[in-house]
Short mmCIF file of C-alpha atoms in Angstrom, two decimals:
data_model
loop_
_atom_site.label_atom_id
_atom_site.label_comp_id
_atom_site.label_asym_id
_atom_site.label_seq_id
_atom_site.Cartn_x
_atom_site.Cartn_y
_atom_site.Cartn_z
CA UNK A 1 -14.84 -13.69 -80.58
CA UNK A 2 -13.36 -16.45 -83.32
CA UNK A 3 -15.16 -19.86 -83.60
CA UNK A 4 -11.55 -20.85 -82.63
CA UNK A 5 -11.00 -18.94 -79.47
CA UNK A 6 -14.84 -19.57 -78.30
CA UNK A 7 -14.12 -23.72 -79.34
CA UNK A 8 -11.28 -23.77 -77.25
CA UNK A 9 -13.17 -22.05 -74.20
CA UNK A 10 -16.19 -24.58 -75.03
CA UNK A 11 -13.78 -27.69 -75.25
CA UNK A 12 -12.14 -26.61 -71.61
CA UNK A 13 -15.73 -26.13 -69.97
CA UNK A 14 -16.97 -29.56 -71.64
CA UNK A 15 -13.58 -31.58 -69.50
CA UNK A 16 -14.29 -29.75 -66.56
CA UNK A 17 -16.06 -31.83 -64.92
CA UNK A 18 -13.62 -34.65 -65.58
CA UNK A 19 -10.81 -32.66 -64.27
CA UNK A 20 -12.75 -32.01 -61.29
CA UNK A 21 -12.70 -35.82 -59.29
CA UNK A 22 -9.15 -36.14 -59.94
CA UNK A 23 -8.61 -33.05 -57.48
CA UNK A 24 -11.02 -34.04 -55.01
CA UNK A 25 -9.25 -37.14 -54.95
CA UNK A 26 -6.11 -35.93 -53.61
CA UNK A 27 -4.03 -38.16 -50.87
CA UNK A 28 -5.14 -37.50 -47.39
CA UNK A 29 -2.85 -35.33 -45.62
CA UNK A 30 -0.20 -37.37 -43.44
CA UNK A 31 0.15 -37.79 -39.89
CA UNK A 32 3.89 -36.27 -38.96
CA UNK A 33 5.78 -37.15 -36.06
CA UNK A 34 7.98 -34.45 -35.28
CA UNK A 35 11.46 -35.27 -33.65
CA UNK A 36 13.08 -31.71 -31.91
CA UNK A 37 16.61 -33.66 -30.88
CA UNK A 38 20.06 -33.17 -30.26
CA UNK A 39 21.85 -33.25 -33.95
CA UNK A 40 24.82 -32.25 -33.36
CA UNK A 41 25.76 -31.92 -29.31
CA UNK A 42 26.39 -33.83 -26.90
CA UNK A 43 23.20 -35.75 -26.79
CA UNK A 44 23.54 -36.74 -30.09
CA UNK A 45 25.05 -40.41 -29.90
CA UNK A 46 22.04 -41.19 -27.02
CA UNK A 47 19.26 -39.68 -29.10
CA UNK A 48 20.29 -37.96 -32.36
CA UNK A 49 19.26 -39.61 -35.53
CA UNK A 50 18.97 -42.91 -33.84
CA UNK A 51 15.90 -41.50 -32.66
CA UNK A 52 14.25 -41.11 -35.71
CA UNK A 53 15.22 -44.72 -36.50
CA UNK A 54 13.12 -46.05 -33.72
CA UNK A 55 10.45 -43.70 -34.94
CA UNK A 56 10.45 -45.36 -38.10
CA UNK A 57 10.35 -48.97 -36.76
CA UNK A 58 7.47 -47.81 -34.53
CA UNK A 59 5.24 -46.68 -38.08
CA UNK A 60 6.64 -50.10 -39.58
CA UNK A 61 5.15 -52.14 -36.51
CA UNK A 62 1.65 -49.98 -36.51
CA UNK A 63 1.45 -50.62 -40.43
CA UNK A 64 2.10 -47.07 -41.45
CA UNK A 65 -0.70 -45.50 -41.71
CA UNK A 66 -3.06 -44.08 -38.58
CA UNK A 67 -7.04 -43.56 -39.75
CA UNK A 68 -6.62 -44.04 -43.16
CA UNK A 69 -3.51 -41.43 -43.48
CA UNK A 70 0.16 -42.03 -43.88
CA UNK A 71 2.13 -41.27 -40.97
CA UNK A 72 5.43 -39.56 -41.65
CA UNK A 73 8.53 -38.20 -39.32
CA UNK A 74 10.26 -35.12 -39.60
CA UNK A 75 13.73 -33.89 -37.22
CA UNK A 76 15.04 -30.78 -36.05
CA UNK A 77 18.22 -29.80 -34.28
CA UNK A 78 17.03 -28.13 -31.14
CA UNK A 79 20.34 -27.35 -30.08
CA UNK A 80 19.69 -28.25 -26.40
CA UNK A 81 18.24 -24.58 -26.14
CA UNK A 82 15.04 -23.81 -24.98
CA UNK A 83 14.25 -20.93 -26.97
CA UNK A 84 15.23 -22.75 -29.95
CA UNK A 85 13.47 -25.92 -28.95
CA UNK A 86 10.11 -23.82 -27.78
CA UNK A 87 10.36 -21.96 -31.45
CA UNK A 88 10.73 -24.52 -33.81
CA UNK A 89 7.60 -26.21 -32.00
CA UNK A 90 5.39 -23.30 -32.24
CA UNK A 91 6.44 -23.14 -36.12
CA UNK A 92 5.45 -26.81 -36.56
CA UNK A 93 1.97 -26.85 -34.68
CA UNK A 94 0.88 -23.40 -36.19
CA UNK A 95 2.31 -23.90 -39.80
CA UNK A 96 3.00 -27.60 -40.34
CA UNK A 97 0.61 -29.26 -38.82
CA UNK A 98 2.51 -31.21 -36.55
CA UNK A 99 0.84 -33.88 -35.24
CA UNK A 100 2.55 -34.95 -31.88
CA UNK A 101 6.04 -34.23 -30.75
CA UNK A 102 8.66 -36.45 -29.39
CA UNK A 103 12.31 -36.20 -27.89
CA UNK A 104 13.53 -32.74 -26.57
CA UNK A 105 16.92 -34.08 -25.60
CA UNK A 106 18.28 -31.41 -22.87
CA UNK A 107 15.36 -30.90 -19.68
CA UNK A 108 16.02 -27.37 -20.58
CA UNK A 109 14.19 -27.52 -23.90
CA UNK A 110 11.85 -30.16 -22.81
CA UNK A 111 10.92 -27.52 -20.47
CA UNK A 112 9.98 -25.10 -22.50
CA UNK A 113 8.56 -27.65 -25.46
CA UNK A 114 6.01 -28.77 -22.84
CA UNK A 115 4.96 -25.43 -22.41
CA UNK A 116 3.84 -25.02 -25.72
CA UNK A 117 2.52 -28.27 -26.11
CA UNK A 118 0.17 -27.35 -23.22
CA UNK A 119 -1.23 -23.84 -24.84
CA UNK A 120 -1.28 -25.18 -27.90
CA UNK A 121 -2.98 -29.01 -26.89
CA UNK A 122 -0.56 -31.27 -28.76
CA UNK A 123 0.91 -34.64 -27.20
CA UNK A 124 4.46 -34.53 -26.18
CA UNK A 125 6.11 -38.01 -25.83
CA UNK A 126 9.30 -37.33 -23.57
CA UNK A 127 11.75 -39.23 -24.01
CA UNK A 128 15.25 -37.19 -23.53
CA UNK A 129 14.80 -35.13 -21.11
CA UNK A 130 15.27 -36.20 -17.53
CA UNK A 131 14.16 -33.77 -14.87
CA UNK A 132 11.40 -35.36 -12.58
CA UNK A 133 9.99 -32.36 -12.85
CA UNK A 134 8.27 -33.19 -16.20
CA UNK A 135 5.97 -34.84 -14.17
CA UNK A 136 5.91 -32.80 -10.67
CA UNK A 137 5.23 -29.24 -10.51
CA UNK A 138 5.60 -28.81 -14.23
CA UNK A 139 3.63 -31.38 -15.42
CA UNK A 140 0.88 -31.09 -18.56
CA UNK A 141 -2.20 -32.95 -19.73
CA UNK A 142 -0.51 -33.38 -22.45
CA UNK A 143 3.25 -34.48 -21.97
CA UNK A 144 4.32 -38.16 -21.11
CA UNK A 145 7.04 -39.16 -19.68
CA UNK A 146 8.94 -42.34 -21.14
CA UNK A 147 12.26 -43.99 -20.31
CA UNK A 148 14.50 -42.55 -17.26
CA UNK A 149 13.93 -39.91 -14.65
CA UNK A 150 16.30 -38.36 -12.19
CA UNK A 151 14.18 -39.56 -9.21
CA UNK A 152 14.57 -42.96 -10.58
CA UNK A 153 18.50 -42.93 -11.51
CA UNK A 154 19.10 -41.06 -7.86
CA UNK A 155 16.94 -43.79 -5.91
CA UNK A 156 18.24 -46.86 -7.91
CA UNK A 157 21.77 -46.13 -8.65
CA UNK A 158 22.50 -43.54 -5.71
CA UNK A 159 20.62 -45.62 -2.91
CA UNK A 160 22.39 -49.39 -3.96
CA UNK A 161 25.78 -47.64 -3.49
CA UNK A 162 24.86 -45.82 -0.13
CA UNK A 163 23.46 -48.94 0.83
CA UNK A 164 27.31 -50.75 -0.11
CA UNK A 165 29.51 -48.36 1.81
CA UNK A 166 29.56 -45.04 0.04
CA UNK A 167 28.25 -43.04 2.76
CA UNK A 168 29.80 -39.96 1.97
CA UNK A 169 29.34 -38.30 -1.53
CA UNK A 170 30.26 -35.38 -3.90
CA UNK A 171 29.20 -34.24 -6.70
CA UNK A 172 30.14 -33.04 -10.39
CA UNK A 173 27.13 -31.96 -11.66
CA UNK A 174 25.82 -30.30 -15.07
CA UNK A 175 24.87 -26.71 -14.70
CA UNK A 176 20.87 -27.31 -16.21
CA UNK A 177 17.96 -28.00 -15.50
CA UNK A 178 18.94 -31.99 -16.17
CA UNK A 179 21.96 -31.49 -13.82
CA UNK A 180 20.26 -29.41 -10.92
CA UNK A 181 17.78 -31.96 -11.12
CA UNK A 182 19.97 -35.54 -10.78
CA UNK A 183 21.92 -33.99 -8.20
CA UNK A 184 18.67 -32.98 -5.81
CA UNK A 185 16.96 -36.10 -6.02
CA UNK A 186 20.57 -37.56 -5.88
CA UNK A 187 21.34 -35.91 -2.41
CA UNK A 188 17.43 -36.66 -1.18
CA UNK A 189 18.42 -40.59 -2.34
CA UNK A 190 21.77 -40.47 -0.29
CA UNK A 191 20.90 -38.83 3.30
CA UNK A 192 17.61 -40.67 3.13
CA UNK A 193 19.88 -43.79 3.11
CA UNK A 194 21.98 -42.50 5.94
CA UNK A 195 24.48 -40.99 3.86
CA UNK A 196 25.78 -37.25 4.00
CA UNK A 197 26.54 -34.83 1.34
CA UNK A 198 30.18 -33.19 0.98
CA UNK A 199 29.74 -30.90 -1.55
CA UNK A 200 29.08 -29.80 -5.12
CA UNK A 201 30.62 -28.18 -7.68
CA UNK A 202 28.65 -27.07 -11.30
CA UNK A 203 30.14 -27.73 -14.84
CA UNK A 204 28.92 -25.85 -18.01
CA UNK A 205 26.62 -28.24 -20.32
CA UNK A 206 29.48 -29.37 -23.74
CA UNK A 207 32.43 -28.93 -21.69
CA UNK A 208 35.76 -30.33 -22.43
CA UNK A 209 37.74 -30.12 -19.46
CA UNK A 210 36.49 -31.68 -15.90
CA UNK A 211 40.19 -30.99 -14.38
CA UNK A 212 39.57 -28.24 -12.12
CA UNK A 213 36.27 -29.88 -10.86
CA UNK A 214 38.01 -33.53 -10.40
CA UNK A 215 40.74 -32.01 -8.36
CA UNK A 216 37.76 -30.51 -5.76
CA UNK A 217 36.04 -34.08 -5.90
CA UNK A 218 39.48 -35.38 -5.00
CA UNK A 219 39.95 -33.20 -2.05
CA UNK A 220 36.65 -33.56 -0.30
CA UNK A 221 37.58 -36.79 0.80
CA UNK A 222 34.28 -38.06 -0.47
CA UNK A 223 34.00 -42.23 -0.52
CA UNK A 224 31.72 -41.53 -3.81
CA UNK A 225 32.21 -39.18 -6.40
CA UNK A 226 28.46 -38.78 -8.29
CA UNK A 227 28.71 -37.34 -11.81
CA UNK A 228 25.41 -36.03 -12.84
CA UNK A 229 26.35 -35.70 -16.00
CA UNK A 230 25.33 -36.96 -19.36
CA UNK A 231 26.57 -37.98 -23.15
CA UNK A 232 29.69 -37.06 -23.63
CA UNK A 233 30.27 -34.50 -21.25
CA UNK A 234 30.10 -37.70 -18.66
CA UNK A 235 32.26 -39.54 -21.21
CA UNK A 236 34.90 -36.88 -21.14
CA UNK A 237 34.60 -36.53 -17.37
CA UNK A 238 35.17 -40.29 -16.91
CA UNK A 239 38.52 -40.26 -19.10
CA UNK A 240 39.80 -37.22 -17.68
CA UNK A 241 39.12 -39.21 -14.04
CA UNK A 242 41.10 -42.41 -15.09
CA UNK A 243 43.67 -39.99 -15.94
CA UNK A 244 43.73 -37.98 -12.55
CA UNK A 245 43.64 -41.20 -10.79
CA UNK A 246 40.62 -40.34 -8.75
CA UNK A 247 39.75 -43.69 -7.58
CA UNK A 248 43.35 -44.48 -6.35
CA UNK A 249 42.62 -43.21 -2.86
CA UNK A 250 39.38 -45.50 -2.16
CA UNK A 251 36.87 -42.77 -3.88
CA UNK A 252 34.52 -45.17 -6.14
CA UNK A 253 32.83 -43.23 -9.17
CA UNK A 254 28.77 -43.14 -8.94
CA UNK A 255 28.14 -42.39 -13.02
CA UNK A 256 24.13 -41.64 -12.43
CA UNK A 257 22.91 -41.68 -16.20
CA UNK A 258 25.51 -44.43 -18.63
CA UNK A 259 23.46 -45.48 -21.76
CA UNK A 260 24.91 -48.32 -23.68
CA UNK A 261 26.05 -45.54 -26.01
CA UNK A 262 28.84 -43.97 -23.90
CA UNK A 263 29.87 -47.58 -23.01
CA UNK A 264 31.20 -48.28 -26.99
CA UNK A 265 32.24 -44.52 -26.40
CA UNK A 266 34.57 -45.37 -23.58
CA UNK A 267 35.14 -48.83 -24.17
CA UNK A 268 34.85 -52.36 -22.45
CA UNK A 269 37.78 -51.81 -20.08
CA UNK A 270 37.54 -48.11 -19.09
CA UNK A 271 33.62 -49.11 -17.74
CA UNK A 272 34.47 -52.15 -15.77
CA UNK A 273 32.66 -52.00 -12.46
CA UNK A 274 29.69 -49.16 -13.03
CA UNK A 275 26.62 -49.63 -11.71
CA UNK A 276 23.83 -47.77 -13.99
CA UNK A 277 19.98 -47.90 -13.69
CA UNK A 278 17.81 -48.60 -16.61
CA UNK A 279 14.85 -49.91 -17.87
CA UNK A 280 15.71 -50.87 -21.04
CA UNK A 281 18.99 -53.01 -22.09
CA UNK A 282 19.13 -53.99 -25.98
CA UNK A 283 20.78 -57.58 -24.14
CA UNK A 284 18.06 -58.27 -21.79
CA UNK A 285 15.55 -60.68 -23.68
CA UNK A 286 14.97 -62.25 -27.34
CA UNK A 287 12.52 -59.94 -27.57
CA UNK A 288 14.92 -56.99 -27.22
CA UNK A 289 17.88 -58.78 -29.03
CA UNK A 290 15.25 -58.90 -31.89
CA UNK A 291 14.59 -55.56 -32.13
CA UNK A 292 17.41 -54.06 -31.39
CA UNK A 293 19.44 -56.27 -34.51
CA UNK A 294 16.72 -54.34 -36.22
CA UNK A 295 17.78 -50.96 -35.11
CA UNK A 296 21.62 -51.84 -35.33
CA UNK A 297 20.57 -52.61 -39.15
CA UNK A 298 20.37 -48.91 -39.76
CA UNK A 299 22.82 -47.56 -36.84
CA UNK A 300 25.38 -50.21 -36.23
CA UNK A 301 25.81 -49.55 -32.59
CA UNK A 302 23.11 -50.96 -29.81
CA UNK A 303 20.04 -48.66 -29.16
CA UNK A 304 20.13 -46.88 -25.46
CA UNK A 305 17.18 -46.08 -23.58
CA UNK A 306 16.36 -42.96 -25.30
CA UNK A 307 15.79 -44.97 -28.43
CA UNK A 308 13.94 -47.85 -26.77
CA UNK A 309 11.62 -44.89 -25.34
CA UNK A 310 11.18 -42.99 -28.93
CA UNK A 311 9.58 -47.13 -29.76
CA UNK A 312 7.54 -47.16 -26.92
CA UNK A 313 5.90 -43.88 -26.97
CA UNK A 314 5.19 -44.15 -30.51
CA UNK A 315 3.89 -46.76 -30.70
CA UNK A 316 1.13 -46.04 -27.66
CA UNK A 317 0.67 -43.00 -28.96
CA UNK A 318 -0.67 -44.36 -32.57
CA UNK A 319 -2.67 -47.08 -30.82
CA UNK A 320 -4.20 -44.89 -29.04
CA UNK A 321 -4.87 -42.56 -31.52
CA UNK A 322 -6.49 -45.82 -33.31
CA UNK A 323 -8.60 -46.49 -30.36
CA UNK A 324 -9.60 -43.06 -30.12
CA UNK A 325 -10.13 -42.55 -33.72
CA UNK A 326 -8.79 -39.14 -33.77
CA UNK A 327 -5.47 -37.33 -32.78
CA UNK A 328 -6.95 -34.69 -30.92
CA UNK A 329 -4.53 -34.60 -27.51
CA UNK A 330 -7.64 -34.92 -25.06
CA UNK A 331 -8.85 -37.71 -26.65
CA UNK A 332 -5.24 -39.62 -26.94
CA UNK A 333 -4.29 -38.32 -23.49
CA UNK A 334 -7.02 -39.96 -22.03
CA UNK A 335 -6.74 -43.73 -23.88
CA UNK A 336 -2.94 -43.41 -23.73
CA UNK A 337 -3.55 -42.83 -19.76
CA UNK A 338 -6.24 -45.90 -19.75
CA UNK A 339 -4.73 -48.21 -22.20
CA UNK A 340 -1.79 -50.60 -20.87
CA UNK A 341 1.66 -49.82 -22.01
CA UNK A 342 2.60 -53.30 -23.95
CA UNK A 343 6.52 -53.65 -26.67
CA UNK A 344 9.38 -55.66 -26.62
CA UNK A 345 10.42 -54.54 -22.99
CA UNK A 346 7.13 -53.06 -21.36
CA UNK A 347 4.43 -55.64 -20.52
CA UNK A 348 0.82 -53.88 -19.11
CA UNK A 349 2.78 -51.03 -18.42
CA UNK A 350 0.77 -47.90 -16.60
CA UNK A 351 1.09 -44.05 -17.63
CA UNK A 352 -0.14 -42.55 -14.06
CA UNK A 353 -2.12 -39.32 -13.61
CA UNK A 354 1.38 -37.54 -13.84
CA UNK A 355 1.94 -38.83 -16.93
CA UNK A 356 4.66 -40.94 -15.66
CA UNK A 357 5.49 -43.92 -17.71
CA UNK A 358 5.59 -46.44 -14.77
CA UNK A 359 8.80 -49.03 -15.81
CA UNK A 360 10.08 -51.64 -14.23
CA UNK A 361 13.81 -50.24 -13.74
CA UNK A 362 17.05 -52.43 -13.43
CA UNK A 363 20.18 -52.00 -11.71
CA UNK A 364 23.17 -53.46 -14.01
CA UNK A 365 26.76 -53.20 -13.20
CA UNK A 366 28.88 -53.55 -16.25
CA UNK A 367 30.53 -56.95 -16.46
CA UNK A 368 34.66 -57.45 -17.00
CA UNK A 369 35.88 -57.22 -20.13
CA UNK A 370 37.18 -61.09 -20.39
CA UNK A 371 33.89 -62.32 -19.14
CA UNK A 372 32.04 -60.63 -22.39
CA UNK A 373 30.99 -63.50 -24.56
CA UNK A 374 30.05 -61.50 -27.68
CA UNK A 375 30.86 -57.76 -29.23
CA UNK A 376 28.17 -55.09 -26.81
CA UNK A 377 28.10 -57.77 -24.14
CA UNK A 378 28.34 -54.84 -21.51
CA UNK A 379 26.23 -56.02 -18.57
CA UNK A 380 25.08 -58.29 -15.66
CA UNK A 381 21.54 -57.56 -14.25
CA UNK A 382 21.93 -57.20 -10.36
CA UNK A 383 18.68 -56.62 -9.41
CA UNK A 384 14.80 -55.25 -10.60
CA UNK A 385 13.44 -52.56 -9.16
CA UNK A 386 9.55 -52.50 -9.35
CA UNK A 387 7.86 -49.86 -10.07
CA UNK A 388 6.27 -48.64 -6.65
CA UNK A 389 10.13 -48.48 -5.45
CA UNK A 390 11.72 -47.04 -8.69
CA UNK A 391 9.22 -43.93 -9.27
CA UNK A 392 9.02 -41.04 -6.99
CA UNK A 393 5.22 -41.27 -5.05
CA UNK A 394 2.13 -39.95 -6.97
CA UNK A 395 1.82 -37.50 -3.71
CA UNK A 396 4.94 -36.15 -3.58
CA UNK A 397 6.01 -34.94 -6.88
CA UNK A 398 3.55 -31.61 -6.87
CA UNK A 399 1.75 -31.76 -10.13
CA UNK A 400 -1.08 -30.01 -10.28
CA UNK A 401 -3.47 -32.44 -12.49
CA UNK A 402 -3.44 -35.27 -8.99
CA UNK A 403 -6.58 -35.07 -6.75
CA UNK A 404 -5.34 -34.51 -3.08
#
């Protein structure tokens, strides 16, 4: 060997050991947030990238960083398939290290994302979809269940208009899980109230034209007309009903899931008159205003629910993560389950054995246009709804993890 070759192997060896902290030193590897929304359908507008906004602003409240590690978000189209949804979690659990997963956007893929955030122990904050049955027979440890629900929307929106005169009903209704849902505990709402049910007819989920389906509404001689429907497939459906004049005969319009989205969708006018049921309105306090002028900083329209929810469940899931000092999902499920839910619109808030996010809901009916004293000034609060006559009973929902 040359004194050259065996100096240069002697020089390497001898700064080693100086190479050697640098590595070990290496940044801790970051807590990710993982988004599986609606990117490009017709959940985008009330989820979609707005979404990952309120993600963000959640990590900016918490300080950004959970144990000593950065927290980070990543999105994914999950194309409001379940397969799709169900795939791209696997792929993030078993090969990104996915730390807790959020959204879902159609009940469909919610569905099927709870499923394998139940084999594979990982929190899932729910937040799109709306099937009650996230939280009856399908429940999971591991899935919570922020914002909306059907049984909610049916018993607040559906049981007020039974209540006003609407005694007889029909329905338009979205052929998924989402749909199938809103409509049952719809129906359940309305005979419980002494109403009856006329009939139903399904609609394909992305659909463009509600004509065939508003001309069977028109004909059943229904006094309410419920579309259980959502983004824009209830915005289209609402157009194309101005347009058939479907109210002209006396029939009033029973729109059973409107986020603040589809009202700058439709516009001011076209919404006069709704009645919706929600938790969260970006209007409703200073506290809300404030945040949501935060939100509109990055999206320029208000946040809906589905954003306000993204916030909340968040931010509970990193404090108790904190509390817990660890983000293994027993461990979080259980302080996320015993800690109080407490934001900008939830004060000591409880997540029940269900996982059931337990809101105070609102029923707002969307104001006149002329009475609007700045640009989103949408709505009038009619009444709260507390939370022990807004959720569906612990008993009767069928999950699995509640003690008879």
């Amino acid at each position: 060997m040359s004194k050259i070759h065996r100096r240069a192997i002697l020089t390497g060896m001898a700064t080693l050991p100086l190479a050697v902290p640098g590595l070990v030193q290496a940044q801790p590897r970051p807590v990710q947030i993982g988004l599986l929304s609606d990117m490009s359908g017709p959940f985008r507008d009330v989820g979609g990238p707005g979404n990952r906004v309120a993600a963000e602003l959640a990590i900016q409240d918490f300080g950004g960083s959970l144990l000593g590690r950065p927290v980070t978000t990543r999105q994914a189209d999950g194309q409001n398939r379940a397969d799709v949804s169900a795939g791209l979690a696997r792929e993030w659990i078993d090969n990104l290290g996915v730390d807790v997963l959020v959204d879902g956007a159609a009940s469909s893929s919610g569905l099927a994302i709870q499923e394998v955030c139940r084999e594979k122990k990982r929190i899932y904050l729910i937040t799109g979809p709306a099937t009650s049955d996230m939280t009856g027979a399908k429940c999971s440890p591991y899935g919570m269940h922020f914002g909306f629900d059907t049984y909610a929307l049916a018993h607040g929106t559906g049981t007020a208009l039974t209540k006003s005169g609407g005694d007889s009903w029909y329905f338009i209704t979205s052929d998924y899980a989402f749909g199938h849902a809103l409509e049952r505990d719809t129906m359940a709402a309305v005979r419980a109230t002494g109403g009856k049910v006329l009939g139903a007819v399904r609609a394909p989920l992305n659909n463009a034209d509600f004509s065939s389906f508003l001309i069977q509404a028109r004909a059943s001689g229904a006094k309410v007309i419920g579309f259980a429907l959502a983004g824009t497939d209830l915005q289209n459906c609402i157009k194309q009903a101005a347009e058939f004049g479907l109210t002209r005969g006396g029939a009033r319009i029973a729109t059973l899931l409107v986020q603040v989205t589809d009202l700058v969708a439709l516009g001011h006018k076209t919404c006069e008159g709704m009645v919706l049921t929600d938790s969260f309105y970006w209007d409703q306090s200073e506290a809300t205003r404030a945040w949501s002028r935060r939100y509109m900083a990055k999206m320029t329209t208000p946040p809906g629910l589905q954003h306000a929810a993204v916030y909340t469940g968040v931010t509970h899931w990193l404090k108790a993560a904190q509390a817990a000092g660890s983000t293994e999902a027993d461990a979080v499920a259980a302080q996320m389950k015993a800690m109080p839910v407490n934001d900008m619109y939830n004060d000591k808030v409880r997540i029940r054995e269900d996982g059931r996010t337990l809101h105070v809901m609102h029923l707002w009916e969307v104001k006149k246009e002329a009475e609007a004293k700045y640009k989103y000034d949408f709505c009038k609060l009619l009444t709260a709804i507390p939370p022990d006559q807004a959720w569906r009973p612990l008993s009767e929902g069928g999950c699995p993890l509640v003690k008879a």
